[in-house]
Coordinates of C-alpha atoms and ligand atoms in Angstrom, one line a residue:
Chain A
X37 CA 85.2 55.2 41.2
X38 CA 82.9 58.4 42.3
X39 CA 82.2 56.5 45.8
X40 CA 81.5 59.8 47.0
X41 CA 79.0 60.9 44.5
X42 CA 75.4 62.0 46.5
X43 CA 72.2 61.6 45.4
X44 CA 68.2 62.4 46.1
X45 CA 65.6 60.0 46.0
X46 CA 62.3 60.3 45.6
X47 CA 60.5 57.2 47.6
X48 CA 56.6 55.9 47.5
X49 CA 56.8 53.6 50.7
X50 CA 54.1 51.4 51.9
X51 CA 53.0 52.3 55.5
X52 CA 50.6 50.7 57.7
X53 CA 50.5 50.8 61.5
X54 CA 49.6 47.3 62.3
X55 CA 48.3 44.4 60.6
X56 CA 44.6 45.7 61.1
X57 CA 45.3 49.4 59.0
X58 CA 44.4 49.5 55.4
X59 CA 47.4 51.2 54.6
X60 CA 48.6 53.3 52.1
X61 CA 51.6 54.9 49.7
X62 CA 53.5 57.6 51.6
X63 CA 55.8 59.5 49.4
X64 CA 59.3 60.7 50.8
X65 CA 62.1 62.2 49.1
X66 CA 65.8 61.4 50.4
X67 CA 68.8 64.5 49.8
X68 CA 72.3 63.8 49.6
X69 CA 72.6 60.1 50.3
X70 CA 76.0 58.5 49.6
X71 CA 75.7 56.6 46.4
X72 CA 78.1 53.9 47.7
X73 CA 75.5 53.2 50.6
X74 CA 73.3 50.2 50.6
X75 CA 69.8 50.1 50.3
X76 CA 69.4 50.0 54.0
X77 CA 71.7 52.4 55.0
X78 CA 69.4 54.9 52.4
X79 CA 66.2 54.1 54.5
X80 CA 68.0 54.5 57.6
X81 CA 68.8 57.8 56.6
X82 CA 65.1 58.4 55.6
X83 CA 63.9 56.9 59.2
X84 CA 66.6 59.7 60.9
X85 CA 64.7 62.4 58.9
X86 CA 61.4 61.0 60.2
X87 CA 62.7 60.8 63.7
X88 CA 64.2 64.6 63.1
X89 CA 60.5 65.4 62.5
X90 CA 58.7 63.8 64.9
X91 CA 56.9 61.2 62.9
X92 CA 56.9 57.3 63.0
X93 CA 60.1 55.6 61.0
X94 CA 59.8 53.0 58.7
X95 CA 59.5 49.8 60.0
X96 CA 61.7 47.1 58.0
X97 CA 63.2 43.6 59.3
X98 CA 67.2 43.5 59.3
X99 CA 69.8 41.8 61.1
X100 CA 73.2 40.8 59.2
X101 CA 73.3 43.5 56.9
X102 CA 75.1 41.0 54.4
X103 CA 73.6 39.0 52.9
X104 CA 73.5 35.7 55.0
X105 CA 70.7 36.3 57.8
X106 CA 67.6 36.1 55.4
X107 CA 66.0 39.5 57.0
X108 CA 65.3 41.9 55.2
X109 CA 62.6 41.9 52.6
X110 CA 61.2 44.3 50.6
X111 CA 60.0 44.2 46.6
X112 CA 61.6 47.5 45.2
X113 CA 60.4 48.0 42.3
X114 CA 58.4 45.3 41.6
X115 CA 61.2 43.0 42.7
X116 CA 62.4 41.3 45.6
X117 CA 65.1 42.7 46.9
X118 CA 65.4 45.1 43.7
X119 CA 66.4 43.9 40.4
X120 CA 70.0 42.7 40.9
X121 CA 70.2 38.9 40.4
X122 CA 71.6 37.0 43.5
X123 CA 71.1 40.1 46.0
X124 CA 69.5 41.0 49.1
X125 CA 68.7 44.1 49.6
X126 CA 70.7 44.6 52.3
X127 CA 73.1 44.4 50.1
X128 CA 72.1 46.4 47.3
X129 CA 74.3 49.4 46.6
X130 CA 72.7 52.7 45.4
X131 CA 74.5 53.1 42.7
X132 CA 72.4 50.4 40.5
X133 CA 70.1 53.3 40.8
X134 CA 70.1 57.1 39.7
X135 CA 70.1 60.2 40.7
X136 CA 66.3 61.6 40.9
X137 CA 65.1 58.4 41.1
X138 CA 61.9 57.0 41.7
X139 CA 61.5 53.8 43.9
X140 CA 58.7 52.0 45.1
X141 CA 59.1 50.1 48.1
X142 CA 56.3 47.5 49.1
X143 CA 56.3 44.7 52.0
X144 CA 56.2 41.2 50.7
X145 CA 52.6 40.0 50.0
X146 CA 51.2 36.7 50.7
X147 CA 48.4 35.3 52.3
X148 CA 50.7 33.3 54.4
X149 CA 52.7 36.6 54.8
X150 CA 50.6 38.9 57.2
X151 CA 51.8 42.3 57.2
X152 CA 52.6 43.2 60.7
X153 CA 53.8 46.5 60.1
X154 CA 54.9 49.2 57.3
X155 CA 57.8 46.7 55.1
X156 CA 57.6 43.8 58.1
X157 CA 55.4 41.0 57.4
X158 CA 55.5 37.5 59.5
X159 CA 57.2 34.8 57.9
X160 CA 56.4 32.3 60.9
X161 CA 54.5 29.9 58.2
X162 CA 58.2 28.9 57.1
X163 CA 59.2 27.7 60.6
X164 CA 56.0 25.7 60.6
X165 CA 57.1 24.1 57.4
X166 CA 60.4 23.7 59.0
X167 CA 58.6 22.1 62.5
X168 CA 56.6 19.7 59.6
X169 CA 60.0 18.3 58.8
X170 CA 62.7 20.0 57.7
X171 CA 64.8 18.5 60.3
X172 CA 66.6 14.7 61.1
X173 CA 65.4 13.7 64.6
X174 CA 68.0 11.4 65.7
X175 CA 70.4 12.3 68.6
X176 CA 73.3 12.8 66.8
X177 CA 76.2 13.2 69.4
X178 CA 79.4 14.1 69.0
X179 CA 80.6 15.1 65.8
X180 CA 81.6 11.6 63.7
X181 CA 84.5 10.8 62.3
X182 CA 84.5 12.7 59.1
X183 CA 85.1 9.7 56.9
X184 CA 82.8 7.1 58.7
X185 CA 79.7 8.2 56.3
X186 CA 81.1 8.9 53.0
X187 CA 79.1 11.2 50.9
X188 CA 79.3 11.3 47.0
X189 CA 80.5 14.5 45.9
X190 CA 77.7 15.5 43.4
X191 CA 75.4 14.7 46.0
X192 CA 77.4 16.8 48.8
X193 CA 77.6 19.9 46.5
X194 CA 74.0 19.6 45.6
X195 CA 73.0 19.6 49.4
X196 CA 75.4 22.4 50.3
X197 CA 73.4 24.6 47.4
X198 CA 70.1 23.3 48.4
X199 CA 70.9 24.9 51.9
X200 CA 72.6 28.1 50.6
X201 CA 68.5 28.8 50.9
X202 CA 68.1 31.9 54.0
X203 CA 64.4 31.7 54.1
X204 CA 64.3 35.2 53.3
X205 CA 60.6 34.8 51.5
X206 CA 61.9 36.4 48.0
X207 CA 60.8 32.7 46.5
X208 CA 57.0 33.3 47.3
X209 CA 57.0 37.3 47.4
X210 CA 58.0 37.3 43.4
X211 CA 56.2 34.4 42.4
X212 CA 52.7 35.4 40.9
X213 CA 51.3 32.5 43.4
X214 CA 52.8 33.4 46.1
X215 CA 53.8 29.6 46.1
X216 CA 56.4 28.5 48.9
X217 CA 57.7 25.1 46.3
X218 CA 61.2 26.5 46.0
X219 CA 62.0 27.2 49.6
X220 CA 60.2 24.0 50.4
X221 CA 61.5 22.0 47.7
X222 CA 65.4 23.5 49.3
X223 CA 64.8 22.4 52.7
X224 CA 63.7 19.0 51.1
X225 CA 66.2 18.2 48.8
X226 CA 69.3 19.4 51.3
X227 CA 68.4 16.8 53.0
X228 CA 67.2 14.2 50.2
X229 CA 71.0 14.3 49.3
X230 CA 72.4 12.8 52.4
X231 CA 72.6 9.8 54.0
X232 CA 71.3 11.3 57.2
X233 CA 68.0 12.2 55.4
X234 CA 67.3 8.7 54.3
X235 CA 65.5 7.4 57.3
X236 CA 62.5 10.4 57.8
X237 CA 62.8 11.0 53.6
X238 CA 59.2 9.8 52.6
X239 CA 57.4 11.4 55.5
X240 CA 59.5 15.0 55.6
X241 CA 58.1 15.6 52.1
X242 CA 55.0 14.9 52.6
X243 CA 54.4 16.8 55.9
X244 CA 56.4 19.0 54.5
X245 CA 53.8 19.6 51.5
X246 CA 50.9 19.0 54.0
X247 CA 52.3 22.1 56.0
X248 CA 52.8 23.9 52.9
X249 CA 49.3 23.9 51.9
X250 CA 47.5 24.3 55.3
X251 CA 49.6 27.6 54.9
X252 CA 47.5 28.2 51.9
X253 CA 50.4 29.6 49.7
X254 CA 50.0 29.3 46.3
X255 CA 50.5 26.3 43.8
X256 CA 54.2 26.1 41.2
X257 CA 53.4 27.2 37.6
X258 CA 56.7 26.8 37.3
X259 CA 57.5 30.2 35.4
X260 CA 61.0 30.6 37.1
X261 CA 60.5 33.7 39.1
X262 CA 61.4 32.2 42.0
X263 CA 64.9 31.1 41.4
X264 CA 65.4 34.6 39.0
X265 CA 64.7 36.2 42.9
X266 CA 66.4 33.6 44.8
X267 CA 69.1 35.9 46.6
X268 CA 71.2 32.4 46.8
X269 CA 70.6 31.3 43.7
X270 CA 68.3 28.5 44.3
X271 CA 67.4 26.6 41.2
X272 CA 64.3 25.2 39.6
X273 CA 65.6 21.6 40.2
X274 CA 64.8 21.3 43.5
X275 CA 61.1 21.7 42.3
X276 CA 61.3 19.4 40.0
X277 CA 63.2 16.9 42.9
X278 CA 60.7 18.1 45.4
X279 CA 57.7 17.0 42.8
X280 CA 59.6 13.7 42.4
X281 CA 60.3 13.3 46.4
X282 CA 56.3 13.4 46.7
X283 CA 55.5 10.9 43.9
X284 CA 58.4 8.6 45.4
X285 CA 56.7 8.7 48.8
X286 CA 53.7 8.3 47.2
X287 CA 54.7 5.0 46.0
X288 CA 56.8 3.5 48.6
X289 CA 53.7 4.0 51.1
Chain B
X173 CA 44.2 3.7 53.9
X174 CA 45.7 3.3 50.6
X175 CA 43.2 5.4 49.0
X176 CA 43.1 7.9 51.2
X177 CA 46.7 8.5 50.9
X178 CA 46.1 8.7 47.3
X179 CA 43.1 11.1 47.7
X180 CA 45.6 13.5 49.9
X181 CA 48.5 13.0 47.0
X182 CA 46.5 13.7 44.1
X183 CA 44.6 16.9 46.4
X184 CA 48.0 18.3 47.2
X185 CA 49.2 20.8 45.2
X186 CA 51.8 19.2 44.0
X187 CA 49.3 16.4 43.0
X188 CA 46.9 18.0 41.0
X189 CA 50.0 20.1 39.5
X190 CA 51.3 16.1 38.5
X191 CA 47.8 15.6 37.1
X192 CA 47.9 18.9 34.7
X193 CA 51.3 18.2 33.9
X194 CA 50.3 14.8 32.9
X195 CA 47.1 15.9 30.7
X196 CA 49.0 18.9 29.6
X197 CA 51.9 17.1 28.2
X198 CA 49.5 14.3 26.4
X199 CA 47.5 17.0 25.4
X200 CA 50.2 18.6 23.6
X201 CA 51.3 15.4 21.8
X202 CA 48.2 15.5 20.6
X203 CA 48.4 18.6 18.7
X204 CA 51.6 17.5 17.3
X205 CA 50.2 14.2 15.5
X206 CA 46.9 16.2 15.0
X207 CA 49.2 18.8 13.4
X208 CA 51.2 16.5 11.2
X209 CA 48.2 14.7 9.8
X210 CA 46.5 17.5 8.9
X211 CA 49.4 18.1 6.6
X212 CA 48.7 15.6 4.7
X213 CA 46.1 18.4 3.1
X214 CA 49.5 19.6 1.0
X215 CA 49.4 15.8 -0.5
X216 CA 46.1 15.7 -2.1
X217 CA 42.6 15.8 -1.2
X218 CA 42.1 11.7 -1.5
X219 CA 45.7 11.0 1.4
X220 CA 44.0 13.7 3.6
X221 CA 40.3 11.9 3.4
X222 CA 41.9 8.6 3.8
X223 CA 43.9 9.6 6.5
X224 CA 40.5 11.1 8.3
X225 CA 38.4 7.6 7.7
X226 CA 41.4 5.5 8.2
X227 CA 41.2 6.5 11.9
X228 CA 37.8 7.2 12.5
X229 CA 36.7 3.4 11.1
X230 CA 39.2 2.3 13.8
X231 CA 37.0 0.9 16.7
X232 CA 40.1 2.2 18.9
X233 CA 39.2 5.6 18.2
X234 CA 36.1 5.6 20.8
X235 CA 38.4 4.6 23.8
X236 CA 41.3 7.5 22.2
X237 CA 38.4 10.2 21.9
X238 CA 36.6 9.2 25.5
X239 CA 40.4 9.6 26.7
X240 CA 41.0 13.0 25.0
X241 CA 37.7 13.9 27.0
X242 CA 38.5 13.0 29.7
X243 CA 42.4 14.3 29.9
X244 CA 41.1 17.5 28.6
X245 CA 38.1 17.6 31.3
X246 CA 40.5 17.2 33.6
X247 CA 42.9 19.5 32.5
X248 CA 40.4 22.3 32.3
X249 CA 39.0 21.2 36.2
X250 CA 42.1 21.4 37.8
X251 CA 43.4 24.4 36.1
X252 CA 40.6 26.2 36.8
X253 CA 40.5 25.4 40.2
X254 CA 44.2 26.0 40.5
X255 CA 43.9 29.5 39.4
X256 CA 41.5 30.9 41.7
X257 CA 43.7 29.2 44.7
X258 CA 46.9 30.9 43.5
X259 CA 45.3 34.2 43.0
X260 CA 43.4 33.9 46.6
X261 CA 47.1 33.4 47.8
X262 CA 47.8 36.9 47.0
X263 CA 45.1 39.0 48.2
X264 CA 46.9 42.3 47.6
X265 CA 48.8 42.5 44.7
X266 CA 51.9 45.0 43.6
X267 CA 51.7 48.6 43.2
X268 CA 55.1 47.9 41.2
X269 CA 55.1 45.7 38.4
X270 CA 58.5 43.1 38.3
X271 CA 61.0 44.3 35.7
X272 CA 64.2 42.2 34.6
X273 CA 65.0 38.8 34.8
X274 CA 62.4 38.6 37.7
X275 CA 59.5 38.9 35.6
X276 CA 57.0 36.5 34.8
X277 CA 57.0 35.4 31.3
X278 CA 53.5 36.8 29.8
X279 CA 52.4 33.1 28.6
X280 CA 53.2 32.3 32.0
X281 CA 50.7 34.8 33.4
X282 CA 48.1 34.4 30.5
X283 CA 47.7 30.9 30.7
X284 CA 43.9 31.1 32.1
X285 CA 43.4 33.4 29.3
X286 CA 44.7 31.2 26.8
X287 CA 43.4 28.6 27.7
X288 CA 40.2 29.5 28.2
X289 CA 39.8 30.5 24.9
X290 CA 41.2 27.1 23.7
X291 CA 38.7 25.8 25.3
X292 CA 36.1 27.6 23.0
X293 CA 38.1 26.7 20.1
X294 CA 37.8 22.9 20.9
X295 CA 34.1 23.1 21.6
X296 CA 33.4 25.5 17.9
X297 CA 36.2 23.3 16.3
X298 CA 34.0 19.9 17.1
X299 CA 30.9 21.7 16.2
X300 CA 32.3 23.1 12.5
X301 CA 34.4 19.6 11.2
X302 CA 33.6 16.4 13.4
X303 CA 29.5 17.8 14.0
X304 CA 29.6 19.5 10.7
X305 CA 28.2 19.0 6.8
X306 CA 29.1 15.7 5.8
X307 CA 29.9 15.6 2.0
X308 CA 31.0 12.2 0.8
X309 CA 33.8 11.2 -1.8
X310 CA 35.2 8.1 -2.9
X311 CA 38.8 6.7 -2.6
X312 CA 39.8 3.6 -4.0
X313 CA 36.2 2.8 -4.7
X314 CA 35.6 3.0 -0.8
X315 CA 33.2 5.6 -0.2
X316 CA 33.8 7.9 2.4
X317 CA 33.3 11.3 4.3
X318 CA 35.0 14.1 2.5
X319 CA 36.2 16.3 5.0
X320 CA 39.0 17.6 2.7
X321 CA 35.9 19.7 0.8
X322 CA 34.4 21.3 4.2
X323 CA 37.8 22.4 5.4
X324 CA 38.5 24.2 2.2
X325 CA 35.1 25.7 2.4
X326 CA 35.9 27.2 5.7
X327 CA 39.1 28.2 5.1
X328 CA 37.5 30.6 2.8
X329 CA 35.7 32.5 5.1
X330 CA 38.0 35.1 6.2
X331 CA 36.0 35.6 9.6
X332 CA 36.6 31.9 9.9
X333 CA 40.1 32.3 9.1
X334 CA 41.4 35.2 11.5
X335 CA 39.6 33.6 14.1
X336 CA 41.1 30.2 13.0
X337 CA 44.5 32.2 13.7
X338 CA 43.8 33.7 16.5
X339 CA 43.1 30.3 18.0
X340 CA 46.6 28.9 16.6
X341 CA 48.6 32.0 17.9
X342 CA 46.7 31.4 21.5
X343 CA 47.3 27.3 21.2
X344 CA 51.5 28.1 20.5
X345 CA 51.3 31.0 23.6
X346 CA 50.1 28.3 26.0
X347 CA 52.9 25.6 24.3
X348 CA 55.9 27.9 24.8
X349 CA 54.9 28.5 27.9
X350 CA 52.8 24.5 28.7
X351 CA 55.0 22.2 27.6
X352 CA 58.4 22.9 29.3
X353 CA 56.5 23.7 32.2
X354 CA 54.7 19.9 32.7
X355 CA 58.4 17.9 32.5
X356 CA 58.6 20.2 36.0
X357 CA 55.4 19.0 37.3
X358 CA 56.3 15.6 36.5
X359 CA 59.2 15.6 38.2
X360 CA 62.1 15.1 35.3
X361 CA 63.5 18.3 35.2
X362 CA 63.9 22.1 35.8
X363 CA 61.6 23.7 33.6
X364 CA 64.6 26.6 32.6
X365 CA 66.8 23.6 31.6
X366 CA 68.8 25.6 28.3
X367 CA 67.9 22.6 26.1
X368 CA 64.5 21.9 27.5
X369 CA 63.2 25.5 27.1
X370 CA 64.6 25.8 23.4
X371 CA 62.9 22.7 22.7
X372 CA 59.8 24.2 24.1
X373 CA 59.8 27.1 22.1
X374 CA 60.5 24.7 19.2
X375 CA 57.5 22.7 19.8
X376 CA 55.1 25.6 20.1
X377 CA 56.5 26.9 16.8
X378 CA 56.5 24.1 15.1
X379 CA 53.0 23.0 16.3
X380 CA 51.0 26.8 15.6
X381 CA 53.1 27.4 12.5
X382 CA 52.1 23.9 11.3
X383 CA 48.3 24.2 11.8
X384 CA 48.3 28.0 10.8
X385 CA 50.0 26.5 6.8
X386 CA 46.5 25.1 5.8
X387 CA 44.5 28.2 6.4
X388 CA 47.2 30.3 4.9
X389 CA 47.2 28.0 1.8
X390 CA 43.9 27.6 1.1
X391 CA 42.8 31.7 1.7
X392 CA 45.6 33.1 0.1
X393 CA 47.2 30.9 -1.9
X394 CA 44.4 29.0 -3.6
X395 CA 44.8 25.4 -2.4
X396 CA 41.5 22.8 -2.4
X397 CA 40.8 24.5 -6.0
Ligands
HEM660 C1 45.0 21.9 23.4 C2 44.7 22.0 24.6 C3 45.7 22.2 25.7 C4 47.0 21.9 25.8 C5 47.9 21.1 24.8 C6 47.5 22.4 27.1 C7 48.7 22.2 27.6 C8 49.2 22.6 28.8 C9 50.4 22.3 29.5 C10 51.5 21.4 28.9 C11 50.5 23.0 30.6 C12 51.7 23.0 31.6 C13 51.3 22.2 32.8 C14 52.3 22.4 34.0 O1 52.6 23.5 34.4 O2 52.7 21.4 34.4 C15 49.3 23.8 30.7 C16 49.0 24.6 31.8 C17 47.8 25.3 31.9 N1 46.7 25.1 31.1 FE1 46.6 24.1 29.5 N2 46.5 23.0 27.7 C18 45.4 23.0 26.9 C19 44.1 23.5 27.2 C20 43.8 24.2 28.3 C21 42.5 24.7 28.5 C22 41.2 24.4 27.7 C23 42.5 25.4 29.6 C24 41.3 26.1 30.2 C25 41.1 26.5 31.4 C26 43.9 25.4 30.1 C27 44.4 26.1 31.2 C28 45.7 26.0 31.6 C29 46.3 26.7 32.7 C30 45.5 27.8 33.6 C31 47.6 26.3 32.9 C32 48.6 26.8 34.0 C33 48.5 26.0 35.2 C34 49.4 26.6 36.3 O3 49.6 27.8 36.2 O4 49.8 25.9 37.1 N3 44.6 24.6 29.2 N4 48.5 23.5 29.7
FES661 S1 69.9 41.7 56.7 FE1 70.6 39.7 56.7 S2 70.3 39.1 54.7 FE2 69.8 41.2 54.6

């Protein structure tokens, strides 16, 4: 292990002062970085230069720093969160990349994704999918006995994966629609799988979907780019679920 | 109230999605029996005319073609349609193109483009065999179109040929990609299931490499005489 093995990179950044700017490319290089620091830690490092010179750092959404709080969001490279299946790049190490490097960093771009500023954009069109429905809306109480409502065990372990989703975005930033079915089709089947869910099932999908829309994302072709970016390993089956939960509702109404 | 929630359904997204799925999917079966009877061109001239006037002197064939249509009209509306609305959902595309396992399958991307052209194909394809020269022949002392002559004739023409190809090679792009992709719309399963997408690819091959034999055998390999 070389942990403490530096490196330069050179950096084309997109920057943009506020969500009216055109915005542009800005190119940066970044000297003796620590290869065993994350993706994050690089760009603070370039943001302390910045600061150092007097100019404006990069603005970029973080919180947890690993890997849970759905954050940060960036396409490097093309990719969400870089090219490393089931990472975010929070948690992205630099030593997937090498020395002299060149990366491309670009905010996440969507329609229903306005870029507030530099990597930031606003994800808000995912609460209001959430407000739609993505909830149960009975008073629940105190916790219940934990046996009182059993819960097959397929169907428990395909909830708990459903909701491994953070809401991060990565879903509609690499898909070439900009389509929101597999975070959608997450927060519908987590709940499709339980008991709790039963009651609200017909109409949380369908405002669900409704919401989705009004948010103009994009329509599935279902090429797979979404779960390939999923940081939490989302799969394709909840799209195919969520396209059944529609056609079910459909029916039963 | 009932047909307006089926107006919403079928407007959603994920509705007109179900509807391409649907055409897409029947529209590949076709190609598959389409595929296989035009094989019967490696039994002899006589199966393949039979074959041709056995289903076109079935009254049935009217209500399958007007289907066909329609499921192909359709296909083409919505795809259309679909295509500008998932392009308008990304204004500004990526300086960066994906790399990896998170890119997007060229078929994927290409399907307007394939497609499109298909749609030429169809259109030329009606025009040259069901619209075109009518020679007759006669099988079993039943007289009938001889369609087995025109397609040999055709498939002598080499510009007819490579575009023939081209065509074929366009039809399997949009199946590899097509026909996994619809059991997703419809609901029945992930479209990277392992055995689903080898089936796919399967399909596709089988489907363009059966339709591309007859062009082959007739240009380069003498068949029809
Ligand atoms: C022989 C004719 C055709 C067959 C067998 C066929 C088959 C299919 C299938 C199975 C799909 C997958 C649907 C899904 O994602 O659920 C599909 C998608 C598509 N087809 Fe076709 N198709 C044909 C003709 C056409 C034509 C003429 C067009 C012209 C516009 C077209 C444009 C598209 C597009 C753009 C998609 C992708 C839709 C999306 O990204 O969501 N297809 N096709
Ligand atoms: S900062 Fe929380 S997931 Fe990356």
């Amino acid at each position: 292990m070389t942990t403490s093995k530096q490196m330069t990179l050179k950096l084309k950044v997109w920057r943009q002062k506020n969500a009216k700017d055109q915005g542009r490319f800005v190119d940066y290089t970044v000297e003796g970085v620590n290869q065993a620091a994350s993706f994050l830690e690089m760009l603070d490092v370039l943001n302390e230069q910045l600061i150092r010179k007097g100019e404006e750092p990069v603005a970029f959404d973080h919180d947890c720093r690993e890997g849970i709080c759905g954050s940060c969001a960036m396409m490097i490279n093309g990719c969400a969160h870089g090219d490393m299946p089931r990472t975010t790049a929070c948690q992205l190490h630099l030593r997937h990349f090498n020395d002299g490097d060149t990366i491309v960093i670009e905010p996440w771009r969507a329609r229903a994704f306005p870029i507030i500023k530099d990597l930031v954009v606003d994800r808000s069109a995912f609460d209001r999918i959430i407000s739609a429905g993505g909830y149960v809306s009975t008073n629940v109480g105190n916790a219940p006995e934990a046996n009182s409502i059993p819960v097959p065990q397929q169907d428990a372990e395909a909830a708990m994966d459903a909701a491994a989703c953070i809401g991060c975005g990565a879903c509609v930033a690499q898909c070439k629609n900009a389509s929101a079915m597999l975070f959608v089709s997450a927060k519908v089947s987590q709940m499709a799988h339980l008991p709790q869910g039963q009651p609200e099932r017909a109409r949380r999908a369908r405002n669900m979907v409704a919401q989705m829309d009004k948010e103009k994302f994009g329509a599935c072709s279902n090429t797979g780019a979404c779960e390939a970016a999923c940081p939490k390993g989302i799969k394709l089956t909840n799209i195919a679920l969520l396209n059944r939960e529609l056609a079910r509702a459909q029916v039963k109404s | 109230m009932a047909m307006a929630s089926w107006k919403a359904y079928l407007g959603s997204s994920i509705g007109k999605k179900k509807l391409v799925g649907l055409t897409g999917l029947a529209l590949s079966l076709f190609t598959l029996t389409h595929m296989a009877g035009n094989l019967l061109m490696f039994v002899s001239a006589d199966a393949y005319n039979l074959y041709s006037h056995t289903l076109v002197s079935n009254p049935a064939i009217y209500l399958a073609e007007a289907g066909l249509v329609a499921f192909f009209l359709i296909h083409v509306i919505l795809t259309v349609q679909l295509t500008m609305d998932n392009r308008a959902a990304r204004p500004a595309g990526y300086q960066h193109a994906a790399h990896g396992v998170k890119k997007t399958s060229f078929a994927a991307k290409t399907a307007i483009l394939s497609g499109s052209l298909l749609l030429a194909f169809v259109v030329l394809h009606l025009q040259t065999f069901k619209f075109g020269t009518v020679y007759t022949t006669t099988v079993d002392g039943v007289e009938m179109r001889d369609i087995y002559t025109l397609v040999v004739e055709k498939f002598r023409e080499p510009g007819y040929v490579a575009w023939y190809l081209l065509s074929l090679v366009l039809l399997g792009m949009h199946l590899s990609h097509g026909f996994k992709a619809s059991f997703q719309s419809l609901g029945l399963f992930a479209s990277n299931h392992p055995t689903l997408a080898k089936l796919g690819w399967a399909f596709a091959i089988i489907v363009a490499g059966g339709f591309i034999t007859q062009p082959l055998a007739v240009y380069f390999f003498g068949l029809g005489g």
